[in-house]
Coordinates of C-alpha atoms in Angstrom, one line a residue:
M1 CA 0.1 -0.3 0.1
D2 CA 1.6 3.7 -0.8
F3 CA 1.1 5.1 2.5
D4 CA 2.8 8.5 1.3
A5 CA -0.2 8.9 -1.0
L6 CA -2.5 8.5 1.4
F7 CA -1.0 11.0 3.4
Q8 CA -0.5 13.3 0.4
S9 CA -4.2 12.9 -0.4
Q10 CA -5.2 14.5 2.8
L11 CA -2.7 16.9 2.9
D12 CA -3.7 18.1 -0.7
T13 CA -7.3 18.9 0.6
L14 CA -6.3 20.8 3.3
K15 CA -4.5 23.2 1.0
K16 CA -7.2 23.3 -1.0
E17 CA -9.4 24.2 1.8
G18 CA -7.2 26.7 3.2
N19 CA -6.4 25.4 6.3
Y20 CA -2.8 23.9 5.3
R21 CA -0.1 25.6 8.0
I22 CA 2.9 27.0 6.7
F23 CA 5.8 28.4 9.7
A24 CA 7.8 31.0 9.4
E25 CA 11.1 30.2 10.1
L26 CA 12.3 33.1 12.7
E27 CA 15.1 33.7 14.9
R28 CA 14.3 35.8 18.0
K29 CA 17.1 38.1 18.9
S30 CA 18.1 38.3 22.1
G31 CA 16.9 41.8 23.7
Q32 CA 15.4 42.9 21.0
F33 CA 11.8 42.1 21.4
P34 CA 9.7 41.7 19.6
R35 CA 12.0 41.9 16.8
A36 CA 13.3 38.7 14.8
K37 CA 15.4 37.5 12.4
C38 CA 13.3 35.6 9.5
H39 CA 15.1 33.4 7.2
D40 CA 12.3 32.8 4.6
A41 CA 12.8 33.8 1.0
D42 CA 10.9 36.8 -0.2
T43 CA 10.7 38.5 3.5
P44 CA 12.4 40.9 4.7
D45 CA 15.5 40.0 6.9
E46 CA 13.8 41.8 10.1
V47 CA 10.4 41.6 11.0
T48 CA 8.7 42.4 14.2
V49 CA 6.5 39.8 16.1
W50 CA 2.5 40.4 16.9
C51 CA 1.5 37.2 17.4
S52 CA 4.0 36.1 20.1
N53 CA 2.1 34.0 23.4
D54 CA 5.7 35.5 25.2
Y55 CA 2.8 38.6 26.5
L56 CA 4.9 40.3 28.4
G57 CA 8.4 39.9 26.6
M58 CA 10.2 38.1 29.4
G59 CA 11.5 35.1 27.8
Q60 CA 14.0 38.1 27.1
H61 CA 13.9 39.7 30.3
S62 CA 17.8 39.8 31.9
V63 CA 16.8 38.4 35.3
V64 CA 15.2 35.3 33.8
T65 CA 17.8 34.7 31.2
Q66 CA 20.7 35.1 33.7
A67 CA 18.6 32.6 36.2
M68 CA 19.0 30.2 33.1
K69 CA 22.6 31.0 32.0
D70 CA 23.4 30.8 35.8
T71 CA 21.6 27.4 36.7
I72 CA 23.4 25.7 33.5
D73 CA 26.4 26.5 34.6
Q74 CA 25.9 24.9 38.3
C75 CA 23.8 22.1 36.8
G76 CA 24.6 21.2 33.1
A77 CA 22.0 21.3 30.8
G78 CA 19.3 18.1 31.6
A79 CA 16.9 17.0 34.2
G80 CA 19.1 13.5 34.1
G81 CA 15.3 11.6 33.7
T82 CA 11.8 11.8 35.0
R83 CA 10.7 13.0 38.3
N84 CA 10.6 9.2 39.5
I85 CA 14.2 7.7 38.5
S86 CA 16.6 11.0 38.9
G87 CA 15.5 13.6 37.6
T88 CA 13.9 15.3 40.6
N89 CA 16.5 19.0 41.1
H90 CA 16.1 21.3 44.0
A91 CA 15.4 23.7 41.1
H92 CA 11.9 21.5 40.7
K93 CA 11.0 22.2 44.3
L94 CA 11.9 25.8 44.4
L95 CA 10.2 26.2 41.4
E96 CA 7.0 24.4 42.7
A97 CA 6.6 26.1 46.0
E98 CA 7.1 29.4 43.9
L99 CA 3.6 28.2 42.1
A100 CA 2.1 26.8 45.1
D101 CA 2.8 30.7 46.8
L102 CA 1.4 32.3 43.5
H103 CA -2.2 30.7 44.0
G104 CA -2.2 31.0 47.9
K105 CA -2.2 26.4 47.4
E106 CA -0.9 24.0 49.3
S107 CA 1.2 22.4 46.5
A108 CA 2.0 22.5 42.9
L109 CA 3.6 19.9 40.5
L110 CA 5.4 21.1 37.7
F111 CA 4.7 19.3 34.0
T112 CA 6.2 19.5 30.8
S113 CA 3.7 21.8 29.2
G114 CA 0.3 23.6 29.7
Y115 CA -1.0 20.7 27.5
V116 CA 0.3 18.1 29.3
S117 CA -0.8 18.8 32.6
N118 CA -4.5 19.6 31.3
W119 CA -4.0 16.1 29.8
A120 CA -2.3 14.5 32.7
A121 CA -4.5 15.8 35.4
L122 CA -7.8 15.4 33.6
S123 CA -7.7 12.5 32.4
T124 CA -6.5 11.1 36.1
L125 CA -9.2 12.7 37.7
G126 CA -11.8 11.3 36.0
S127 CA -10.3 8.0 35.3
R128 CA -9.4 7.1 39.1
L129 CA -12.5 8.7 40.4
P130 CA -15.6 6.1 40.7
D131 CA -18.5 7.0 38.5
A132 CA -16.8 10.3 37.9
V133 CA -18.1 13.4 36.0
I134 CA -16.7 16.0 34.3
L135 CA -18.7 19.2 32.7
S136 CA -16.8 21.0 30.2
D137 CA -17.3 24.4 29.0
A138 CA -18.1 24.2 25.2
L139 CA -15.2 26.3 24.2
N140 CA -12.2 24.7 26.4
H141 CA -8.9 24.3 24.8
A142 CA -7.9 21.0 23.2
S143 CA -5.9 20.0 26.0
M144 CA -8.4 20.3 28.5
I145 CA -10.6 17.9 25.4
E146 CA -8.2 15.2 25.1
G147 CA -7.9 14.6 28.7
I148 CA -11.4 14.2 29.4
R149 CA -11.9 12.2 26.1
H150 CA -8.6 9.7 27.9
A151 CA -10.2 9.5 30.9
R152 CA -13.4 7.6 29.5
C153 CA -15.4 8.9 32.7
T154 CA -19.2 10.7 32.0
K155 CA -18.7 13.6 30.1
V156 CA -20.8 16.8 29.9
I157 CA -20.7 20.1 27.7
W158 CA -22.0 22.9 29.0
K159 CA -22.9 26.1 27.0
H160 CA -20.0 28.2 27.1
N161 CA -19.4 30.7 29.9
D162 CA -23.3 30.3 30.7
P163 CA -23.4 29.4 34.9
E164 CA -27.2 28.7 34.5
D165 CA -27.0 25.8 31.5
L166 CA -24.2 24.4 34.5
D167 CA -26.1 24.6 36.9
R168 CA -29.4 22.7 34.7
K169 CA -26.3 20.0 33.7
L170 CA -25.0 19.7 37.4
A171 CA -29.1 19.1 38.9
S172 CA -29.2 16.1 36.6
L173 CA -26.7 14.0 37.4
P174 CA -26.9 11.9 40.7
A175 CA -26.3 13.3 43.8
N176 CA -23.4 11.1 44.8
A177 CA -21.2 11.3 41.8
P178 CA -17.8 13.1 41.6
K179 CA -18.1 16.2 39.4
I180 CA -15.6 18.1 38.2
V181 CA -16.4 21.5 36.2
A182 CA -13.6 22.3 34.0
F183 CA -13.5 25.7 32.2
E184 CA -10.7 28.4 30.8
S185 CA -10.4 31.9 32.8
V186 CA -9.4 33.5 29.4
Y187 CA -10.6 32.1 26.4
S188 CA -7.6 32.6 24.0
M189 CA -9.0 32.8 20.8
D190 CA -11.9 35.6 21.5
G191 CA -10.5 36.5 24.2
D192 CA -13.5 36.6 26.4
I193 CA -12.6 36.0 30.0
A194 CA -15.4 33.7 32.4
P195 CA -17.9 34.7 35.2
I196 CA -15.8 32.7 37.5
K197 CA -17.9 33.5 40.4
E198 CA -20.6 32.8 39.4
I199 CA -19.4 29.5 38.0
L200 CA -17.9 28.8 41.6
D201 CA -21.3 29.8 43.1
V202 CA -22.8 26.6 40.6
C203 CA -19.9 24.0 41.7
D204 CA -20.6 24.7 45.8
K205 CA -24.2 24.7 45.3
H206 CA -23.9 21.0 43.7
G207 CA -20.8 19.9 46.0
A208 CA -18.9 20.2 43.1
M209 CA -15.3 20.4 41.8
S210 CA -14.0 23.1 40.0
Y211 CA -11.2 23.1 37.6
I212 CA -9.3 25.9 36.5
D213 CA -7.3 26.8 33.4
E214 CA -5.2 30.1 33.6
V215 CA -2.9 29.6 31.0
H216 CA -3.6 32.8 29.2
A217 CA -3.9 34.8 32.8
V218 CA -1.2 34.0 34.6
G219 CA 1.7 36.4 35.0
M220 CA -1.2 39.2 33.3
Y221 CA -3.8 39.5 35.8
G222 CA -3.8 40.2 39.6
P223 CA -1.8 42.1 41.9
R224 CA 1.1 39.1 42.0
G225 CA 0.4 37.7 38.3
G226 CA -2.1 35.3 40.0
G227 CA -4.3 35.4 37.0
V228 CA -8.0 36.4 37.0
A229 CA -9.0 34.6 39.8
E230 CA -6.6 36.6 42.0
R231 CA -7.1 39.9 40.3
E232 CA -11.2 38.6 42.1
G233 CA -10.3 37.9 44.7
L234 CA -11.6 33.9 44.4
M235 CA -8.2 31.5 44.0
D236 CA -9.1 30.1 48.0
R237 CA -12.7 29.2 45.9
I238 CA -11.3 27.1 43.5
T239 CA -9.8 23.1 43.6
L240 CA -7.2 23.0 41.0
I241 CA -5.8 26.1 39.5
E242 CA -3.8 24.8 36.2
G243 CA -1.3 27.1 34.4
T244 CA 1.7 27.4 31.9
L245 CA 5.1 28.8 32.9
G246 CA 5.4 29.2 28.0
K247 CA 3.1 32.3 27.9
A248 CA 3.8 35.8 30.0
Y249 CA 6.3 33.8 32.1
G250 CA 8.2 33.3 28.7
V251 CA 10.0 30.0 29.1
V252 CA 8.2 26.4 29.2
G253 CA 6.3 24.0 31.2
G254 CA 2.9 23.5 32.7
Y255 CA 1.4 23.2 36.5
I256 CA -1.2 22.6 38.9
T257 CA -2.1 23.8 42.0
G258 CA -4.2 22.7 45.3
S259 CA -4.3 21.1 48.2
H260 CA -1.2 18.2 48.9
A261 CA -3.5 15.6 48.9
L262 CA -4.6 16.4 45.6
C263 CA -1.3 16.6 43.6
D264 CA 0.1 14.4 45.4
F265 CA -2.8 12.0 44.1
I266 CA -1.8 13.6 40.6
R267 CA 1.8 12.6 40.6
S268 CA 1.1 9.7 42.0
F269 CA -1.1 8.3 39.2
A270 CA -0.8 10.3 36.1
S271 CA 1.0 8.5 33.3
G272 CA 1.9 11.9 31.7
F273 CA 3.6 12.7 34.8
I274 CA 5.0 9.4 35.8
F275 CA 6.6 8.5 32.7
T276 CA 8.0 11.7 30.9
T277 CA 11.6 13.2 31.3
A278 CA 11.5 16.3 33.8
L279 CA 12.1 19.8 32.6
P280 CA 15.7 20.8 32.8
P281 CA 17.3 22.8 35.7
A282 CA 17.6 25.8 34.2
V283 CA 14.3 26.2 32.9
A284 CA 12.9 25.9 36.3
A285 CA 15.5 28.0 37.7
A286 CA 14.7 31.1 34.9
A287 CA 10.6 30.4 35.5
T288 CA 10.9 30.7 39.2
A289 CA 13.6 34.2 38.7
S290 CA 10.2 35.0 36.2
I291 CA 7.8 34.5 38.8
R292 CA 9.2 36.0 41.6
H293 CA 9.6 39.2 39.5
L294 CA 6.5 39.6 38.1
K295 CA 4.9 39.0 42.0
Q296 CA 6.6 42.4 42.8
S297 CA 6.6 44.5 39.7
D298 CA 3.8 45.4 38.2
T299 CA 5.6 47.7 34.9
E300 CA 5.0 45.1 32.7
R301 CA 1.3 45.0 32.9
R302 CA 0.8 48.4 32.9
M303 CA 2.3 48.7 30.0
Q304 CA 1.2 45.9 28.0
Q305 CA -2.4 47.2 29.3
A306 CA -1.7 50.4 27.7
R307 CA -0.3 48.9 24.8
V308 CA -3.3 47.0 23.8
A309 CA -5.9 49.8 24.7
H310 CA -3.9 52.1 22.1
L311 CA -4.4 49.4 19.4
R312 CA -7.7 48.9 20.2
K313 CA -8.2 52.6 19.7
R314 CA -6.5 53.3 16.5
L315 CA -8.3 49.8 15.3
D316 CA -11.5 51.5 15.9
Q317 CA -10.5 54.7 14.7
E318 CA -9.9 53.0 11.4
G319 CA -13.0 50.9 10.8
I320 CA -11.1 47.7 11.3
P321 CA -13.1 44.9 12.7
H322 CA -12.0 43.0 15.9
L323 CA -13.7 41.2 18.6
E324 CA -14.5 43.4 21.7
N325 CA -13.9 41.5 24.7
P326 CA -12.0 42.5 28.2
S327 CA -8.5 40.9 28.1
H328 CA -5.1 41.6 26.0
I329 CA -5.7 39.5 23.0
I330 CA -7.3 41.4 19.6
P331 CA -8.6 39.0 17.1
V332 CA -9.1 41.3 13.8
M333 CA -11.8 39.1 11.8
I334 CA -11.7 37.6 8.3
K335 CA -13.8 34.7 8.0
D336 CA -12.0 33.3 4.9
P337 CA -9.4 30.8 5.4
V338 CA -7.9 32.0 1.8
K339 CA -7.7 35.7 2.3
C340 CA -6.7 34.9 5.9
R341 CA -3.1 33.5 4.6
M342 CA -3.1 35.8 1.8
L343 CA -3.0 38.8 4.1
A344 CA -0.8 37.3 6.7
D345 CA 1.6 36.4 3.8
I346 CA 1.4 40.5 2.6
L347 CA 1.9 41.6 5.9
M348 CA 4.8 39.6 6.3
Q349 CA 6.3 40.2 3.0
D350 CA 5.6 43.6 2.2
W351 CA 5.4 45.2 5.3
G352 CA 7.6 43.2 8.1
I353 CA 4.7 42.2 10.3
Y354 CA 4.8 38.5 11.1
V355 CA 1.3 37.7 12.1
Q356 CA 0.0 33.6 12.0
P357 CA -3.6 33.2 10.5
I358 CA -5.9 31.3 13.1
N359 CA -7.8 28.4 10.8
Y360 CA -10.1 26.0 11.6
P361 CA -9.9 23.6 13.4
T362 CA -8.1 25.7 15.9
V363 CA -11.3 28.1 15.0
P364 CA -14.7 26.9 14.0
K365 CA -14.7 27.7 10.0
G366 CA -16.4 30.9 8.7
T367 CA -14.7 32.5 12.1
E368 CA -10.8 32.9 10.7
R369 CA -9.1 35.8 12.4
L370 CA -5.6 37.2 12.8
R371 CA -4.6 37.1 16.3
F372 CA -2.5 40.3 17.8
T373 CA -1.1 40.5 20.9
P374 CA 0.5 43.8 21.8
S375 CA 3.4 43.9 24.3
P376 CA 5.0 46.3 26.6
M377 CA 8.0 46.0 24.1
H378 CA 5.7 47.6 21.1
S379 CA 6.5 51.0 20.2
A380 CA 3.5 53.4 19.1
D381 CA 5.5 53.6 15.7
D382 CA 4.8 49.5 15.7
I383 CA 1.2 50.5 16.1
E384 CA 1.0 52.9 13.9
H385 CA 3.2 50.8 10.9
L386 CA 0.6 47.8 12.4
V387 CA -2.7 50.1 11.3
L388 CA -1.5 51.5 8.1
A389 CA -0.8 48.0 7.0
L390 CA -4.2 46.7 8.2
K391 CA -5.9 49.7 6.7
T392 CA -4.1 49.9 3.2
L393 CA -5.0 45.9 3.1
W394 CA -8.8 46.2 3.6
K395 CA -9.2 48.7 0.6
Q396 CA -7.3 46.8 -1.4
C397 CA -8.8 43.4 -0.4
A398 CA -12.2 44.8 -0.4
I399 CA -12.4 42.9 3.1
S400 CA -15.9 44.0 5.2
H401 CA -15.7 46.4 7.9
A402 CA -18.4 45.2 10.0
V403 CA -17.6 42.7 12.7
A404 CA -20.9 40.4 12.5

């Protein structure tokens, strides 16, 4: 059988539909974020990155990079294995203590990514708790969906950010069944924020465990960067808070926080923790430095919020359609996969602006978009250059100025 032909057939379909993904080959310039060297043909040598999840530029902050360099000199490159064999390092324990403190919890547990932490925690909870039911927000991330699927327990989907629907779904379940309500704080594609208090009220009413994904919020919200739940004074009411080290903290890795018993339960039974090599100590040390810095400094958050407001204002002034939301994510709606890819290519080649098109399956078909994430390091001139480019392309490509 010609397997390559089978592979190619589906790839050709993907390309025809406009959903084939092309990765730009970039080289981030240390100390010059958001500038990057581009190694692709027919593009400027230097581009401005407008879609990074390194929301605050902490991946190049001197405190973070120095911590990583120092730890490399002290400990070498790798962790030495899984945490269960030879991979638990002092740097891991320090980071877990820092994370537990960040969220006001008894304990924390590290994973190699936010995807893995969601997958491992949800699959373990759903599979190990007898007769468990996981109630999942309709727009939860793929990592949460995959974890729930792997749990092979009863799954109930409730309407996005709708506490009343969640209440109805919980009321229909057996009173003695362990119930886990899984949702996010900031949803990364539309940039909307969950009504956390109302959801927790419903969880308390039905004795359900609350599981919140704060990956797009940690470092970004709250007086110490603990996320939206910290900003709203709700962390103590949440059973499990999950987050990432790969976005606002600028490094890589994922984690969960909660009670000692909860974290020890996941540590002891989650295959996604037990059988994978631990994060390098230098990565853990860099993440610890980043978290400590953002616990003390609000400068990066305030600057980033100012840049977001500035870009939103300029887009409104020029009639460029973007989804209104209360977060730092600015989705500019295109609603056509081919046109979305074309616009991203033109922005890169003619304007030196890098933004990756967001197409299906990341978002539903017909809701394709360009997703902008201004950082504290984007200047007023950067914003004007971007807005001019979008204004010009909107006229050239005859794109609608209406959001709906």
